[in-house]
Amino acid sequence: MNKKDLEYFEKLLFERRKQILEQLKNIEKRMRTSQQDSSSDLSLYPTHEADIATDAESREENVFIAGNRADILGRIDRALKKMSKKMYGICENCGKEIEKERLECIPYARFCVGCERERER
Ligand SMILES: [Zn+2]
């Protein structure tokens, strides 16, 4: 991978990182407001089971999304670290270069397509 490619993917990683931090912030905000909503509901109105279910569901969903985003954030940081060690774009399993098309979609990919497929089995 040449310098120009590296700069391109570095930019991609930073952009993705910014997006995810933004999303995490939004989820956090949403979870905080939904918690406030439900506690005020409890004191003011009789609660309906259906409402509780939807509430719990959306909270669960938020937790899931937040966990997923945090996971990606970790992968991005890892990729940036690899970049500083000049290891970026190298498959951590077989040591070959990861396909550029793959990095276009997943700039924080750790494995090449072949090894990823092996791991999924
Ligand atoms: Zn590989």
PDB file of C-alpha atoms and ligand atoms in Angstrom:
ATOM      1  CA  MET A   1       0.000   0.000   0.000  1.00  0.00           C
ATOM      2  CA  ASN A   2       1.459   3.355  -0.939  1.00  0.00           C
ATOM      3  CA  LYS A   3       1.492   6.555   1.049  1.00  0.00           C
ATOM      4  CA  LYS A   4      -1.450   8.002  -0.807  1.00  0.00           C
ATOM      5  CA  ASP A   5      -3.591   4.952  -0.045  1.00  0.00           C
ATOM      6  CA  LEU A   6      -2.615   5.088   3.602  1.00  0.00           C
ATOM      7  CA  GLU A   7      -3.580   8.724   3.852  1.00  0.00           C
ATOM      8  CA  TYR A   8      -6.877   7.945   2.191  1.00  0.00           C
ATOM      9  CA  PHE A   9      -7.724   5.141   4.596  1.00  0.00           C
ATOM     10  CA  GLU A  10      -6.532   7.122   7.563  1.00  0.00           C
ATOM     11  CA  LYS A  11      -8.979   9.837   6.633  1.00  0.00           C
ATOM     12  CA  LEU A  12     -11.694   7.215   6.199  1.00  0.00           C
ATOM     13  CA  LEU A  13     -10.971   5.837   9.670  1.00  0.00           C
ATOM     14  CA  PHE A  14     -11.095   9.242  11.293  1.00  0.00           C
ATOM     15  CA  GLU A  15     -14.369  10.046   9.561  1.00  0.00           C
ATOM     16  CA  ARG A  16     -15.892   6.753  10.660  1.00  0.00           C
ATOM     17  CA  ARG A  17     -14.635   7.364  14.180  1.00  0.00           C
ATOM     18  CA  LYS A  18     -16.245  10.778  14.314  1.00  0.00           C
ATOM     19  CA  GLN A  19     -19.551   9.385  13.035  1.00  0.00           C
ATOM     20  CA  ILE A  20     -19.592   6.643  15.627  1.00  0.00           C
ATOM     21  CA  LEU A  21     -18.758   8.971  18.495  1.00  0.00           C
ATOM     22  CA  GLU A  22     -21.650  11.133  17.343  1.00  0.00           C
ATOM     23  CA  GLN A  23     -23.975   8.120  17.232  1.00  0.00           C
ATOM     24  CA  LEU A  24     -22.895   7.002  20.691  1.00  0.00           C
ATOM     25  CA  LYS A  25     -23.592  10.450  22.044  1.00  0.00           C
ATOM     26  CA  ASN A  26     -27.081  10.379  20.516  1.00  0.00           C
ATOM     27  CA  ILE A  27     -27.854   6.945  21.908  1.00  0.00           C
ATOM     28  CA  GLU A  28     -26.706   8.023  25.343  1.00  0.00           C
ATOM     29  CA  LYS A  29     -28.906  11.093  25.156  1.00  0.00           C
ATOM     30  CA  ARG A  30     -31.864   9.013  24.002  1.00  0.00           C
ATOM     31  CA  MET A  31     -31.398   6.512  26.794  1.00  0.00           C
ATOM     32  CA  ARG A  32     -31.203   9.235  29.376  1.00  0.00           C
ATOM     33  CA  THR A  33     -34.414  10.900  28.188  1.00  0.00           C
ATOM     34  CA  SER A  34     -36.285   7.619  27.918  1.00  0.00           C
ATOM     35  CA  GLN A  35     -35.309   6.802  31.483  1.00  0.00           C
ATOM     36  CA  GLN A  36     -36.545  10.150  32.676  1.00  0.00           C
ATOM     37  CA  ASP A  37     -39.762   9.661  30.731  1.00  0.00           C
ATOM     38  CA  SER A  38     -40.514   6.292  32.243  1.00  0.00           C
ATOM     39  CA  SER A  39     -39.834   7.400  35.790  1.00  0.00           C
ATOM     40  CA  SER A  40     -42.147  10.395  35.449  1.00  0.00           C
ATOM     41  CA  ASP A  41     -44.732   8.116  33.849  1.00  0.00           C
ATOM     42  CA  LEU A  42     -44.648   5.888  36.883  1.00  0.00           C
ATOM     43  CA  SER A  43     -45.423   8.661  39.270  1.00  0.00           C
ATOM     44  CA  LEU A  44     -48.082  10.384  37.172  1.00  0.00           C
ATOM     45  CA  TYR A  45     -49.898   7.751  35.177  1.00  0.00           C
ATOM     46  CA  PRO A  46     -50.842   4.134  35.615  1.00  0.00           C
ATOM     47  CA  THR A  47     -48.415   2.146  33.480  1.00  0.00           C
ATOM     48  CA  HIS A  48     -49.624  -0.119  30.748  1.00  0.00           C
ATOM     49  CA  GLU A  49     -47.798  -3.338  30.187  1.00  0.00           C
ATOM     50  CA  ALA A  50     -47.565  -2.672  26.468  1.00  0.00           C
ATOM     51  CA  ASP A  51     -45.759   0.591  27.103  1.00  0.00           C
ATOM     52  CA  ILE A  52     -43.281  -1.043  29.407  1.00  0.00           C
ATOM     53  CA  ALA A  53     -42.533  -3.724  26.847  1.00  0.00           C
ATOM     54  CA  THR A  54     -41.841  -1.233  24.085  1.00  0.00           C
ATOM     55  CA  ASP A  55     -39.763   0.835  26.417  1.00  0.00           C
ATOM     56  CA  ALA A  56     -37.684  -2.085  27.550  1.00  0.00           C
ATOM     57  CA  GLU A  57     -37.298  -3.215  23.967  1.00  0.00           C
ATOM     58  CA  SER A  58     -36.052   0.111  22.728  1.00  0.00           C
ATOM     59  CA  ARG A  59     -33.697   0.358  25.677  1.00  0.00           C
ATOM     60  CA  GLU A  60     -32.353  -3.078  24.910  1.00  0.00           C
ATOM     61  CA  GLU A  61     -31.950  -2.078  21.308  1.00  0.00           C
ATOM     62  CA  ASN A  62     -30.060   1.044  22.341  1.00  0.00           C
ATOM     63  CA  VAL A  63     -27.768  -0.988  24.553  1.00  0.00           C
ATOM     64  CA  PHE A  64     -27.169  -3.372  21.687  1.00  0.00           C
ATOM     65  CA  ILE A  65     -26.408  -0.595  19.210  1.00  0.00           C
ATOM     66  CA  ALA A  66     -24.194   1.196  21.719  1.00  0.00           C
ATOM     67  CA  GLY A  67     -22.264  -2.022  22.357  1.00  0.00           C
ATOM     68  CA  ASN A  68     -21.878  -2.607  18.655  1.00  0.00           C
ATOM     69  CA  ARG A  69     -20.644   0.949  18.063  1.00  0.00           C
ATOM     70  CA  ALA A  70     -18.223   0.736  20.962  1.00  0.00           C
ATOM     71  CA  ASP A  71     -16.899  -2.453  19.438  1.00  0.00           C
ATOM     72  CA  ILE A  72     -16.324  -0.775  16.079  1.00  0.00           C
ATOM     73  CA  LEU A  73     -14.669   2.151  17.843  1.00  0.00           C
ATOM     74  CA  GLY A  74     -12.193  -0.274  19.389  1.00  0.00           C
ATOM     75  CA  ARG A  75     -11.505  -1.764  15.974  1.00  0.00           C
ATOM     76  CA  ILE A  76     -10.913   1.673  14.481  1.00  0.00           C
ATOM     77  CA  ASP A  77      -8.448   2.561  17.229  1.00  0.00           C
ATOM     78  CA  ARG A  78      -6.721  -0.732  16.638  1.00  0.00           C
ATOM     79  CA  ALA A  79      -6.503  -0.012  12.909  1.00  0.00           C
ATOM     80  CA  LEU A  80      -5.057   3.438  13.591  1.00  0.00           C
ATOM     81  CA  LYS A  81      -2.480   1.868  15.874  1.00  0.00           C
ATOM     82  CA  LYS A  82      -1.585  -0.598  13.128  1.00  0.00           C
ATOM     83  CA  MET A  83      -1.200   2.347  10.805  1.00  0.00           C
ATOM     84  CA  SER A  84       1.347   3.992  13.070  1.00  0.00           C
ATOM     85  CA  LYS A  85       3.281   0.717  13.105  1.00  0.00           C
ATOM     86  CA  LYS A  86       3.074   0.548   9.312  1.00  0.00           C
ATOM     87  CA  MET A  87       1.042  -2.642   9.612  1.00  0.00           C
ATOM     88  CA  TYR A  88      -2.181  -1.245   8.279  1.00  0.00           C
ATOM     89  CA  GLY A  89      -3.941  -3.260   5.595  1.00  0.00           C
ATOM     90  CA  ILE A  90      -2.081  -6.448   6.512  1.00  0.00           C
ATOM     91  CA  CYS A  91      -4.147  -9.467   7.431  1.00  0.00           C
ATOM     92  CA  GLU A  92      -3.507 -10.406  11.071  1.00  0.00           C
ATOM     93  CA  ASN A  93      -3.885 -14.056  10.250  1.00  0.00           C
ATOM     94  CA  CYS A  94      -1.980 -14.760   7.042  1.00  0.00           C
ATOM     95  CA  GLY A  95       0.110 -11.588   6.753  1.00  0.00           C
ATOM     96  CA  LYS A  96      -1.036 -10.818   3.218  1.00  0.00           C
ATOM     97  CA  GLU A  97      -2.418  -7.472   2.132  1.00  0.00           C
ATOM     98  CA  ILE A  98      -6.131  -7.031   2.712  1.00  0.00           C
ATOM     99  CA  GLU A  99      -8.061  -6.322  -0.487  1.00  0.00           C
ATOM    100  CA  LYS A 100      -8.532  -2.595  -1.051  1.00  0.00           C
ATOM    101  CA  GLU A 101     -12.190  -3.056  -1.970  1.00  0.00           C
ATOM    102  CA  ARG A 102     -12.670  -4.665   1.424  1.00  0.00           C
ATOM    103  CA  LEU A 103     -10.976  -1.785   3.210  1.00  0.00           C
ATOM    104  CA  GLU A 104     -13.188   0.640   1.309  1.00  0.00           C
ATOM    105  CA  CYS A 105     -16.231  -0.911   3.015  1.00  0.00           C
ATOM    106  CA  ILE A 106     -14.579  -1.812   6.306  1.00  0.00           C
ATOM    107  CA  PRO A 107     -11.500   0.364   6.813  1.00  0.00           C
ATOM    108  CA  TYR A 108     -10.951  -1.309  10.187  1.00  0.00           C
ATOM    109  CA  ALA A 109     -10.929  -4.866   8.812  1.00  0.00           C
ATOM    110  CA  ARG A 110      -8.361  -7.054  10.551  1.00  0.00           C
ATOM    111  CA  PHE A 111      -8.406  -9.963   8.149  1.00  0.00           C
ATOM    112  CA  CYS A 112      -8.428 -10.537   4.433  1.00  0.00           C
ATOM    113  CA  VAL A 113     -11.566 -11.933   2.803  1.00  0.00           C
ATOM    114  CA  GLY A 114     -10.252 -15.493   2.803  1.00  0.00           C
ATOM    115  CA  CYS A 115      -9.306 -15.525   6.492  1.00  0.00           C
ATOM    116  CA  GLU A 116     -12.525 -13.794   7.515  1.00  0.00           C
ATOM    117  CA  ARG A 117     -14.447 -16.562   5.767  1.00  0.00           C
ATOM    118  CA  GLU A 118     -12.384 -19.168   7.578  1.00  0.00           C
ATOM    119  CA  ARG A 119     -13.150 -17.538  10.907  1.00  0.00           C
ATOM    120  CA  GLU A 120     -16.868 -17.406  10.253  1.00  0.00           C
ATOM    121  CA  ARG A 121     -17.026 -21.153   9.786  1.00  0.00           C
TER     122      ARG A 121
HETATM  123 ZN    ZN B   1      -5.587 -13.465   5.582  1.00  0.00          ZN
END
